[in-house]
Short mmCIF file of C-alpha atoms in Angstrom, two decimals:
data_model
loop_
_atom_site.label_atom_id
_atom_site.label_comp_id
_atom_site.label_asym_id
_atom_site.label_seq_id
_atom_site.Cartn_x
_atom_site.Cartn_y
_atom_site.Cartn_z
CA UNK A 21 -0.87 38.10 -11.18
CA UNK A 22 -3.96 35.91 -11.36
CA UNK A 23 -2.68 34.00 -8.36
CA UNK A 24 -2.34 37.15 -6.29
CA UNK A 25 -5.93 38.13 -7.08
CA UNK A 26 -7.22 34.70 -6.27
CA UNK A 27 -5.33 34.85 -3.00
CA UNK A 28 -6.82 38.24 -2.11
CA UNK A 29 -10.26 36.97 -3.05
CA UNK A 30 -9.81 33.92 -0.81
CA UNK A 31 -8.89 36.16 2.12
CA UNK A 32 -11.91 38.40 1.50
CA UNK A 33 -14.24 35.40 1.36
CA UNK A 34 -12.82 34.15 4.65
CA UNK A 35 -12.83 37.59 6.27
CA UNK A 36 -16.29 38.91 5.48
CA UNK A 37 -18.00 37.37 8.48
CA UNK A 38 -15.46 38.57 11.06
CA UNK A 39 -15.57 42.06 9.49
CA UNK A 40 -19.36 42.17 9.64
CA UNK A 41 -19.28 40.87 13.20
CA UNK A 42 -16.73 43.43 14.38
CA UNK A 43 -18.67 46.26 12.69
CA UNK A 44 -21.90 45.12 14.32
CA UNK A 45 -20.22 44.82 17.73
CA UNK A 46 -18.60 48.27 17.34
CA UNK A 47 -21.97 49.93 16.54
CA UNK A 48 -24.18 47.96 18.90
CA UNK A 49 -21.87 48.57 21.87
CA UNK A 50 -21.12 52.22 21.07
CA UNK A 51 -23.70 53.67 23.46
CA UNK A 52 -23.44 50.83 25.99
CA UNK A 53 -23.45 51.80 29.66
CA UNK A 54 -23.58 48.21 30.89
CA UNK A 55 -20.29 47.79 32.82
CA UNK A 56 -19.98 44.15 31.65
CA UNK A 57 -20.32 45.04 27.98
CA UNK A 58 -18.25 48.20 27.48
CA UNK A 59 -18.11 49.83 24.03
CA UNK A 60 -15.74 48.02 21.68
CA UNK A 61 -14.03 51.35 21.02
CA UNK A 62 -13.13 51.56 24.72
CA UNK A 63 -11.89 47.96 24.71
CA UNK A 64 -9.80 48.70 21.64
CA UNK A 65 -8.15 51.75 23.26
CA UNK A 66 -7.28 49.64 26.30
CA UNK A 67 -6.13 46.80 24.05
CA UNK A 68 -3.60 49.11 22.43
CA UNK A 69 -2.36 50.29 25.83
CA UNK A 70 -2.03 46.74 27.19
CA UNK A 71 -0.85 44.67 24.27
CA UNK A 72 1.02 47.01 21.92
CA UNK A 73 3.34 46.04 23.56
CA UNK A 74 3.46 47.10 27.19
CA UNK A 75 2.34 43.88 28.89
CA UNK A 76 3.47 41.39 26.25
CA UNK A 77 6.74 40.47 28.05
CA UNK A 78 4.93 39.94 31.36
CA UNK A 79 1.85 38.04 30.26
CA UNK A 80 2.19 36.79 26.69
CA UNK A 81 5.78 35.60 26.64
CA UNK A 82 5.48 33.23 29.64
CA UNK A 83 2.26 31.71 28.28
CA UNK A 84 3.70 31.09 24.83
CA UNK A 85 6.94 29.76 26.32
CA UNK A 86 5.07 27.29 28.56
CA UNK A 87 2.87 26.25 25.66
CA UNK A 88 5.74 25.59 23.27
CA UNK A 89 8.01 23.90 25.80
CA UNK A 90 5.19 21.70 27.09
CA UNK A 91 4.03 20.80 23.61
CA UNK A 92 7.54 19.97 22.42
CA UNK A 93 8.17 17.76 25.45
CA UNK A 94 4.90 15.95 24.68
CA UNK A 95 5.88 15.41 21.05
CA UNK A 96 9.44 14.32 21.85
CA UNK A 97 8.18 11.72 24.32
CA UNK A 98 4.94 10.59 22.67
CA UNK A 99 6.15 10.11 19.08
CA UNK A 100 9.03 7.69 19.85
CA UNK A 101 6.94 5.92 22.50
CA UNK A 102 4.00 5.59 20.11
CA UNK A 103 6.28 4.28 17.39
CA UNK A 104 7.65 1.54 19.63
CA UNK A 105 4.21 0.59 20.96
CA UNK A 106 2.58 0.66 17.51
CA UNK A 107 5.26 -1.61 16.07
CA UNK A 108 4.81 -4.23 18.78
CA UNK A 109 1.86 -6.53 18.30
CA UNK A 110 1.09 -6.98 21.98
CA UNK A 111 2.23 -3.49 23.03
CA UNK A 112 -0.87 -1.84 21.70
CA UNK A 113 -3.17 -4.22 23.53
CA UNK A 114 -1.44 -3.66 26.87
CA UNK A 115 -1.11 0.08 26.63
CA UNK A 116 -4.25 1.21 24.86
CA UNK A 117 -6.80 0.68 27.66
CA UNK A 118 -4.66 2.67 30.09
CA UNK A 119 -4.09 5.44 27.60
CA UNK A 120 -7.79 5.55 26.75
CA UNK A 121 -8.67 5.83 30.42
CA UNK A 122 -6.30 8.67 31.23
CA UNK A 123 -7.22 10.44 28.01
CA UNK A 124 -10.89 10.38 28.98
CA UNK A 125 -10.23 12.63 31.99
CA UNK A 126 -10.71 16.27 30.94
CA UNK A 127 -7.15 17.67 30.91
CA UNK A 128 -8.14 20.77 32.86
CA UNK A 129 -9.36 18.60 35.75
CA UNK A 130 -5.83 17.27 36.17
CA UNK A 131 -4.33 20.69 36.81
CA UNK A 132 -5.21 20.69 40.56
CA UNK A 133 -3.56 17.29 40.93
CA UNK A 134 -0.40 18.59 39.33
CA UNK A 135 -0.51 21.61 41.64
CA UNK A 136 -0.65 19.26 44.63
CA UNK A 137 2.23 17.20 43.30
CA UNK A 138 4.45 19.89 41.87
CA UNK A 139 3.47 23.19 43.44
CA UNK A 140 2.71 26.41 41.65
CA UNK A 141 5.70 27.21 39.51
CA UNK A 142 6.27 27.10 35.77
CA UNK A 143 7.50 23.52 36.04
CA UNK A 144 4.01 22.44 37.14
CA UNK A 145 2.40 24.30 34.24
CA UNK A 146 4.77 22.82 31.68
CA UNK A 147 4.26 19.33 33.12
CA UNK A 148 0.47 19.71 32.94
CA UNK A 149 0.68 20.88 29.35
CA UNK A 150 3.08 18.12 28.29
CA UNK A 151 1.05 15.43 30.06
CA UNK A 152 -2.29 16.44 28.55
CA UNK A 153 -0.96 17.03 25.06
CA UNK A 154 0.93 13.75 24.89
CA UNK A 155 -2.08 11.42 24.77
CA UNK A 156 -3.56 12.37 21.41
CA UNK A 157 -0.05 12.37 19.95
CA UNK A 158 0.68 8.96 21.45
CA UNK A 159 -2.56 7.41 20.18
CA UNK A 160 -2.21 8.86 16.70
CA UNK A 161 1.38 7.62 16.43
CA UNK A 162 0.41 4.13 17.60
CA UNK A 163 -2.39 4.03 15.04
CA UNK A 164 -0.24 5.40 12.22
CA UNK A 165 2.67 3.04 12.83
CA UNK A 166 0.40 0.05 13.34
CA UNK A 167 -1.32 0.55 10.01
CA UNK A 168 1.88 0.64 7.94
CA UNK A 169 1.09 -0.53 4.45
CA UNK A 170 2.07 -4.18 4.01
CA UNK A 171 3.64 -3.63 0.60
CA UNK A 172 5.87 -0.94 2.11
CA UNK A 173 6.81 -3.32 4.91
CA UNK A 174 7.55 -6.22 2.54
CA UNK A 175 9.66 -3.97 0.38
CA UNK A 176 11.67 -2.77 3.37
CA UNK A 177 12.15 -6.33 4.62
CA UNK A 178 13.28 -7.56 1.23
CA UNK A 179 16.01 -4.87 1.35
CA UNK A 180 17.14 -6.50 4.57
CA UNK A 181 16.89 -3.19 6.39
CA UNK A 182 17.52 -3.56 10.11
CA UNK A 183 14.56 -3.57 12.47
CA UNK A 184 15.39 -0.10 13.69
CA UNK A 185 15.79 1.25 10.15
CA UNK A 186 12.40 -0.20 9.24
CA UNK A 187 10.90 1.41 12.34
CA UNK A 188 12.41 4.90 12.15
CA UNK A 189 13.00 5.28 8.43
CA UNK A 190 10.01 3.48 6.97
CA UNK A 191 7.16 3.02 9.45
CA UNK A 192 7.39 6.34 11.28
CA UNK A 193 7.80 8.56 8.18
CA UNK A 194 4.88 6.74 6.55
CA UNK A 195 2.81 7.38 9.67
CA UNK A 196 3.55 11.12 9.78
CA UNK A 197 0.23 12.25 8.25
CA UNK A 198 -1.59 10.44 11.07
CA UNK A 199 0.94 11.67 13.64
CA UNK A 200 0.25 15.24 12.57
CA UNK A 201 -3.46 14.77 13.12
CA UNK A 202 -2.56 13.84 16.72
CA UNK A 203 -0.16 16.76 17.02
CA UNK A 204 -2.92 19.12 15.95
CA UNK A 205 -5.29 17.87 18.66
CA UNK A 206 -2.44 17.85 21.18
CA UNK A 207 -1.59 21.43 20.31
CA UNK A 208 -5.14 22.62 20.88
CA UNK A 209 -5.26 20.82 24.23
CA UNK A 210 -1.87 22.32 25.11
CA UNK A 211 -3.28 25.80 24.49
CA UNK A 212 -6.30 25.20 26.69
CA UNK A 213 -4.19 23.74 29.50
CA UNK A 214 -1.68 26.58 29.21
CA UNK A 215 -4.40 29.10 30.05
CA UNK A 216 -6.14 26.86 32.60
CA UNK A 217 -2.89 26.21 34.46
CA UNK A 218 -2.41 29.95 34.88
CA UNK A 219 -5.82 30.52 36.34
CA UNK A 220 -4.65 29.00 39.63
CA UNK A 221 -1.85 30.52 41.63
CA UNK A 222 -0.10 32.56 39.01
CA UNK A 223 0.52 36.27 38.61
CA UNK A 224 1.82 35.99 35.07
CA UNK A 225 0.41 34.72 31.83
CA UNK A 226 -2.68 35.52 29.84
CA UNK A 227 -4.92 33.22 31.84
CA UNK A 228 -3.79 34.84 35.09
CA UNK A 229 -4.16 38.33 33.65
CA UNK A 230 -7.72 37.75 32.47
CA UNK A 231 -8.79 36.12 35.70
CA UNK A 232 -7.24 38.77 37.92
CA UNK A 233 -8.79 41.50 35.78
CA UNK A 234 -12.22 39.92 36.11
CA UNK A 235 -11.86 39.48 39.88
CA UNK A 236 -10.79 43.09 40.22
CA UNK A 237 -13.73 44.36 38.14
CA UNK A 238 -11.35 45.58 35.46
CA UNK A 239 -13.88 44.44 32.88
CA UNK A 240 -12.28 46.28 29.96
CA UNK A 241 -8.93 44.66 30.71
CA UNK A 242 -10.60 41.26 30.94
CA UNK A 243 -12.14 41.82 27.50
CA UNK A 244 -8.77 42.73 26.00
CA UNK A 245 -7.34 39.50 27.47
CA UNK A 246 -10.12 37.40 25.96
CA UNK A 247 -9.73 39.02 22.56
CA UNK A 248 -5.97 38.55 22.63
CA UNK A 249 -6.47 34.89 23.52
CA UNK A 250 -8.68 34.46 20.48
CA UNK A 251 -6.18 36.17 18.22
CA UNK A 252 -3.27 34.16 19.65
CA UNK A 253 -5.10 30.87 19.29
CA UNK A 254 -5.91 31.68 15.70
CA UNK A 255 -2.35 32.72 14.85
CA UNK A 256 -0.84 29.69 16.57
CA UNK A 257 -3.07 27.43 14.51
CA UNK A 258 -1.96 29.19 11.34
CA UNK A 259 1.67 28.60 12.30
CA UNK A 260 0.89 24.96 13.06
CA UNK A 261 -0.80 24.50 9.68
CA UNK A 262 2.21 26.05 7.98
CA UNK A 263 4.63 23.70 9.74
CA UNK A 264 2.41 20.76 8.79
CA UNK A 265 2.20 21.83 5.14
CA UNK A 266 5.96 22.10 4.95
CA UNK A 267 6.69 18.84 6.80
CA UNK A 268 4.12 16.84 4.84
CA UNK A 269 4.84 18.39 1.45
CA UNK A 270 5.09 14.89 -0.05
CA UNK A 271 1.69 13.92 1.36
CA UNK A 272 -0.22 16.96 0.16
CA UNK A 273 1.58 16.92 -3.19
CA UNK A 274 0.60 13.31 -3.72
CA UNK A 275 -2.98 13.94 -2.62
CA UNK A 276 -3.33 16.83 -5.04
CA UNK A 277 -2.36 14.59 -7.96
CA UNK A 278 -4.63 11.67 -7.16
CA UNK B 110 27.09 -29.89 -12.02
CA UNK B 111 27.14 -26.32 -10.78
CA UNK B 112 24.93 -25.20 -7.91
CA UNK B 113 21.73 -23.61 -9.20
CA UNK B 114 21.10 -19.96 -8.27
CA UNK B 115 17.85 -20.92 -6.64
CA UNK B 116 16.71 -24.41 -5.75
CA UNK B 117 13.05 -24.94 -4.85
CA UNK B 118 12.78 -28.36 -3.20
CA UNK B 119 9.48 -30.04 -2.68
CA UNK B 120 7.95 -26.84 -1.35
CA UNK B 121 4.52 -27.03 0.26
CA UNK B 122 2.56 -24.06 1.55
CA UNK B 123 -0.60 -24.23 3.64
CA UNK B 124 -2.44 -21.28 5.12
CA UNK B 125 -4.77 -21.72 8.05
CA UNK B 126 -8.10 -19.99 7.37
CA UNK B 127 -11.35 -19.89 9.37
CA UNK B 128 -12.78 -22.47 6.96
CA UNK B 129 -9.92 -24.93 7.39
CA UNK B 130 -6.48 -25.19 5.88
CA UNK B 131 -5.91 -23.64 2.49
CA UNK B 132 -3.42 -25.80 0.55
CA UNK B 133 -1.72 -23.47 -1.89
CA UNK B 134 1.41 -25.27 -3.06
CA UNK B 135 1.95 -29.01 -3.05
CA UNK B 136 5.49 -30.29 -3.57
CA UNK B 137 6.79 -27.68 -5.98
CA UNK B 138 10.35 -28.36 -7.13
CA UNK B 139 12.41 -26.39 -9.60
CA UNK B 140 16.02 -25.28 -10.07
CA UNK B 141 16.80 -21.87 -11.51
CA UNK B 142 20.12 -21.96 -13.36
CA UNK B 143 22.62 -19.16 -12.81
CA UNK B 144 21.99 -16.24 -15.20
CA UNK B 145 18.68 -17.56 -16.50
CA UNK B 146 15.48 -15.62 -16.93
CA UNK B 147 12.62 -17.72 -15.59
CA UNK B 148 8.94 -16.83 -15.56
CA UNK B 149 6.34 -18.42 -13.35
CA UNK B 150 2.91 -18.46 -14.93
CA UNK B 151 -0.41 -20.00 -14.01
CA UNK B 152 -4.08 -19.17 -13.68
CA UNK B 153 -4.93 -16.37 -11.27
CA UNK B 154 -5.11 -17.46 -7.65
CA UNK B 155 -2.87 -20.47 -8.27
CA UNK B 156 -0.23 -19.36 -5.78
CA UNK B 157 2.28 -17.54 -7.96
CA UNK B 158 2.60 -14.67 -5.52
CA UNK B 159 2.80 -17.08 -2.59
CA UNK B 160 5.73 -18.80 -4.28
CA UNK B 161 7.35 -15.44 -4.86
CA UNK B 162 7.00 -14.46 -1.21
CA UNK B 163 8.68 -17.74 -0.30
CA UNK B 164 11.50 -17.06 -2.77
CA UNK B 165 12.18 -13.64 -1.30
CA UNK B 166 12.21 -14.99 2.24
CA UNK B 167 9.16 -12.93 3.21
CA UNK B 168 7.35 -16.14 4.13
CA UNK B 169 8.55 -19.60 5.13
CA UNK B 170 7.23 -22.74 3.45
CA UNK B 171 5.30 -25.20 5.60
CA UNK B 172 7.14 -28.07 3.89
CA UNK B 173 10.29 -28.49 1.83
CA UNK B 174 12.90 -25.82 1.48
CA UNK B 175 14.31 -23.16 -0.76
CA UNK B 176 18.04 -22.78 -1.24
CA UNK B 177 19.84 -19.80 -2.66
CA UNK B 178 23.26 -20.91 -3.92
CA UNK B 179 23.09 -23.94 -1.68
CA UNK B 180 22.16 -21.95 1.43
CA UNK B 181 18.82 -22.68 2.99
CA UNK B 182 16.62 -19.59 2.93
CA UNK B 183 15.48 -18.31 6.31
CA UNK B 184 15.06 -14.57 5.70
CA UNK B 185 15.48 -12.21 2.78
CA UNK B 186 18.84 -13.28 1.34
CA UNK B 187 21.75 -11.05 0.45
CA UNK B 188 22.15 -10.34 -3.25
CA UNK B 189 18.45 -10.69 -3.98
CA UNK B 190 16.41 -7.68 -5.02
CA UNK B 191 12.69 -7.44 -5.47
CA UNK B 192 10.44 -5.42 -7.79
CA UNK B 193 6.76 -5.51 -6.89
CA UNK B 194 3.75 -4.76 -9.02
CA UNK B 195 2.41 -2.04 -6.80
CA UNK B 196 5.00 0.67 -7.38
CA UNK B 197 2.75 3.32 -5.88
CA UNK B 198 3.16 1.58 -2.53
CA UNK B 199 6.57 -0.03 -2.82
CA UNK B 200 8.25 3.31 -3.48
CA UNK B 201 8.28 5.45 -0.35
CA UNK B 202 6.26 8.55 -1.23
CA UNK B 203 8.05 10.70 1.36
CA UNK B 204 11.46 10.10 -0.20
CA UNK B 205 12.72 11.60 -3.44
CA UNK B 206 13.65 9.22 -6.24
CA UNK B 207 17.35 9.33 -5.33
CA UNK B 208 16.66 8.72 -1.65
CA UNK B 209 14.37 5.82 -2.51
CA UNK B 210 17.16 4.25 -4.52
CA UNK B 211 19.69 4.94 -1.77
CA UNK B 212 17.53 3.37 0.96
CA UNK B 213 18.51 -0.30 0.36
CA UNK B 214 22.13 0.82 0.03
CA UNK B 215 22.21 1.52 3.77
CA UNK B 216 23.35 -2.06 4.32
CA UNK B 217 26.17 -1.72 1.79
CA UNK B 218 27.88 0.87 4.04
CA UNK B 219 29.09 2.87 1.05
CA UNK B 220 30.58 6.33 1.42
CA UNK B 221 28.40 9.27 0.59
CA UNK B 222 30.01 9.85 -2.80
CA UNK B 223 29.94 6.14 -3.63
CA UNK B 224 26.24 6.05 -2.77
CA UNK B 225 25.53 9.06 -4.95
CA UNK B 226 27.47 7.51 -7.83
CA UNK B 227 25.61 4.24 -7.45
CA UNK B 228 22.27 6.07 -7.51
CA UNK B 229 23.28 8.03 -10.63
CA UNK B 230 24.46 4.85 -12.39
CA UNK B 231 21.24 3.05 -11.56
CA UNK B 232 19.12 5.95 -12.81
CA UNK B 233 21.16 6.08 -16.02
CA UNK B 234 20.72 2.33 -16.51
CA UNK B 235 16.92 2.70 -16.52
CA UNK B 236 17.00 5.90 -18.59
CA UNK B 237 15.94 8.28 -15.84
CA UNK B 238 19.01 10.49 -15.47
CA UNK B 239 18.02 13.84 -14.01
CA UNK B 240 14.89 12.77 -12.16
CA UNK B 241 16.61 12.06 -8.83
CA UNK B 242 15.23 15.12 -7.10
CA UNK B 243 11.60 14.40 -8.04
CA UNK B 244 9.21 12.52 -5.83
CA UNK B 245 8.04 9.18 -7.25
CA UNK B 246 4.41 10.30 -7.36
CA UNK B 247 5.39 13.16 -9.67
CA UNK B 248 6.39 10.60 -12.31
CA UNK B 249 4.26 8.49 -14.66
CA UNK B 250 3.50 4.87 -13.77
CA UNK B 251 6.09 3.55 -16.21
CA UNK B 252 8.74 5.87 -14.82
CA UNK B 253 7.89 4.86 -11.25
CA UNK B 254 8.39 1.22 -12.18
CA UNK B 255 11.73 2.19 -13.73
CA UNK B 256 12.63 3.73 -10.37
CA UNK B 257 11.72 0.42 -8.68
CA UNK B 258 14.02 -1.37 -11.10
CA UNK B 259 16.80 1.18 -10.50
CA UNK B 260 16.38 0.71 -6.76
CA UNK B 261 16.60 -3.06 -7.17
CA UNK B 262 19.77 -2.98 -9.29
CA UNK B 263 21.42 -0.32 -7.10
CA UNK B 264 22.40 -3.03 -4.61
CA UNK B 265 24.06 -4.94 -7.49
CA UNK B 266 22.00 -8.06 -6.89
CA UNK B 267 22.84 -11.40 -8.41
CA UNK B 268 19.17 -12.40 -8.32
CA UNK B 269 16.24 -10.21 -9.31
CA UNK B 270 12.72 -11.27 -8.38
CA UNK B 271 9.74 -9.48 -9.90
CA UNK B 272 6.04 -9.82 -9.12
CA UNK B 273 3.84 -8.82 -12.05
CA UNK B 274 6.17 -5.90 -12.63
CA UNK B 275 4.42 -4.51 -15.68
CA UNK B 276 0.80 -5.24 -14.81
CA UNK B 277 -0.14 -1.67 -13.93
CA UNK B 278 1.27 0.18 -16.95
CA UNK B 279 -0.03 0.75 -20.47
CA UNK B 280 0.93 -1.55 -23.36
CA UNK B 281 3.54 0.71 -24.96
CA UNK B 282 5.27 1.30 -21.63
CA UNK B 283 5.12 -2.40 -20.98
CA UNK B 284 7.12 -3.18 -24.15
CA UNK B 285 9.71 -0.57 -23.18
CA UNK B 286 10.01 -1.97 -19.67
CA UNK B 287 10.31 -5.53 -20.98
CA UNK B 288 13.26 -4.52 -23.14
CA UNK B 289 14.70 -2.59 -20.22
CA UNK B 290 14.61 -5.71 -18.07
CA UNK B 291 16.37 -7.72 -20.78
CA UNK B 292 19.04 -5.03 -21.04
CA UNK B 293 19.52 -5.01 -17.27
CA UNK B 294 19.85 -8.78 -17.30
CA UNK B 295 22.51 -8.57 -20.02
CA UNK B 296 24.40 -5.68 -18.45
CA UNK B 297 24.66 -7.27 -15.01
CA UNK B 298 24.22 -10.98 -15.72
CA UNK B 299 21.45 -11.16 -13.13
CA UNK B 300 19.46 -14.34 -12.60
CA UNK B 301 15.88 -13.16 -12.99
CA UNK B 302 12.67 -14.66 -11.75
CA UNK B 303 9.37 -13.15 -12.72
CA UNK B 304 5.82 -13.95 -11.78
CA UNK B 305 3.36 -12.90 -14.45
CA UNK B 306 -0.08 -13.66 -15.80
CA UNK B 307 0.88 -12.36 -19.23
CA UNK B 308 1.91 -15.36 -21.33
CA UNK B 309 3.22 -13.33 -24.27
CA UNK B 310 5.43 -11.43 -21.90
CA UNK B 311 6.68 -14.62 -20.29
CA UNK B 312 7.57 -16.14 -23.68
CA UNK B 313 9.19 -12.94 -24.91
CA UNK B 314 11.47 -12.56 -21.88
CA UNK B 315 12.25 -16.02 -20.59
CA UNK B 316 14.76 -18.79 -21.01
CA UNK B 317 12.33 -21.07 -19.26
CA UNK B 318 8.72 -20.89 -18.13
CA UNK B 319 7.38 -22.75 -15.11
CA UNK B 320 3.65 -23.46 -15.36
CA UNK B 321 1.84 -23.83 -12.06
CA UNK B 322 -1.56 -25.46 -12.14
CA UNK B 323 -4.14 -26.97 -9.85
CA UNK B 324 -5.34 -26.52 -6.31
CA UNK B 325 -3.07 -27.08 -4.48
CA UNK B 326 -0.69 -26.05 -7.22
CA UNK B 327 1.97 -28.29 -8.68
CA UNK B 328 4.51 -27.67 -11.44
CA UNK B 329 2.55 -28.74 -14.47
CA UNK B 330 5.23 -28.12 -17.06
CA UNK B 331 8.60 -26.54 -17.61
CA UNK B 332 8.81 -24.97 -21.06
CA UNK B 333 12.19 -24.15 -22.59
CA UNK B 334 11.97 -21.01 -24.73
CA UNK B 335 14.45 -21.76 -27.48
CA UNK B 336 14.14 -18.43 -29.25
CA UNK B 337 17.62 -16.93 -29.60
CA UNK B 338 18.63 -13.70 -27.89
CA UNK B 339 18.76 -10.80 -28.56
CA UNK B 340 15.02 -10.63 -28.92
CA UNK B 341 13.09 -7.71 -30.30
CA UNK B 342 9.52 -6.61 -29.97
CA UNK B 343 9.31 -6.25 -33.77
CA UNK B 344 10.60 -9.64 -34.91
CA UNK B 345 10.41 -12.04 -31.96
CA UNK B 346 6.69 -11.65 -31.50
CA UNK B 347 6.15 -12.53 -35.19
CA UNK B 348 8.35 -15.60 -35.01
CA UNK B 349 6.58 -18.96 -35.66
CA UNK B 350 8.33 -20.42 -32.69
CA UNK B 351 6.97 -17.60 -30.52
CA UNK B 352 3.42 -18.36 -31.65
CA UNK B 353 3.82 -22.11 -31.06
CA UNK B 354 5.27 -21.62 -27.60
CA UNK B 355 2.66 -19.10 -26.50
CA UNK B 356 -0.11 -21.40 -27.72
CA UNK B 357 1.43 -24.30 -25.82
CA UNK B 358 1.84 -22.29 -22.57
CA UNK B 359 -1.62 -20.81 -22.94
CA UNK B 360 -3.09 -24.30 -23.22
CA UNK B 361 -1.20 -25.36 -20.10
CA UNK B 362 -2.36 -22.40 -18.05
CA UNK B 363 -5.94 -22.86 -19.19
CA UNK B 364 -5.84 -26.57 -18.48
CA UNK B 365 -6.58 -27.32 -22.12
CA UNK B 366 -3.58 -29.57 -22.74
#
């Protein structure tokens, strides 16, 4: 019972600022005649028409699908690659400068290049997302695997575990807290690139919707798109945190005790 | 004469450092007889842990050689298990206790049921039946070190090597673990080598104590502990012989004799 109350209290503490902000926006915009800042009540009515759930299959589903597929491809490639590079003494030195260079280019700036190379279909968007998201994951994995604790390594060697068992069953699992830090950054980048990749040459997706609405002076629609983007980003992060908490139960449990 | 379990032959170990070569061990020789419990003692920094790393094949001596049952050591040998001081690191925190114990069994290629049985037996041997599903960090320090010992004996080693195994636990737990190690040695007939800085512990547990001393370190003395087994925390530690031997070893380690 106490726990439930504490939980509710925690939500209220976190929610007071958004509530105050929404209330202020609602009141301040109520009499607005400025076409760029329509009343929040009007936006809300349009929001319900658009997103509960009329346009969700057309604009939300493709965005989320591209995001998840791109992000998963990035993780599936970058984690094993990072593990192999991090475990090799010279590998890191050869690869890191290149990775650092490519990573320094703002991911969104690469979208036009991908359009030139791959055209304007979903494959291009997924490739852009996967490419951009893979670098933070790769670097975090390299770092995590490279800094395997020496006692852990000695122990594994003294068991005469094979090189591959040491790599995949000892070094990589031990590096997972660091890997997840990279996944988190990669996921945020994936979200940004998902939207940015839709801004050019697409009729579907939330990025496309919002841009087309703006260009067509459908300002209220554009606002609903922006608000939905915020909500989606927030919810996706919550899901990500949940997955991390579950996957790294051992790590958080240990941290809580020490 | 039978082949010793471990034969340390004129082993020298030098480490290059920025300030020149660090000579750690200089011509250390010693034979560990099959089934014996041998402790290596010496002042801190003398190279005890270096010697242990050489014995487990984690490092290679710069001179001389180490043989396990007549075979020259080149990597971690089969049938040798290790227990390290730092149980918080040597146990994998992402694996449950039973999976930690099962990890070194991967090489044994046992069936799933055989592996589970082996894990259960090992846990029972160290008095931890029923904790298999816990994570190591949920257990006390003494219990974690018991898990390390269970993991070591799960592979049914013929040689057990321990590095300051009881240094990080409280005194009461330490006595319990000491007796546990003696029981394990009896139950499995394991040749046991232990590095320790605790002279009382070395005398209590060992058949023989090797005293390292000097820089670079040499074997200063080999002390036979002629106190009969079984030993007990209550009586052995009050034995005159125990007091004499600990005084003698203490003097050696301190460079007083």
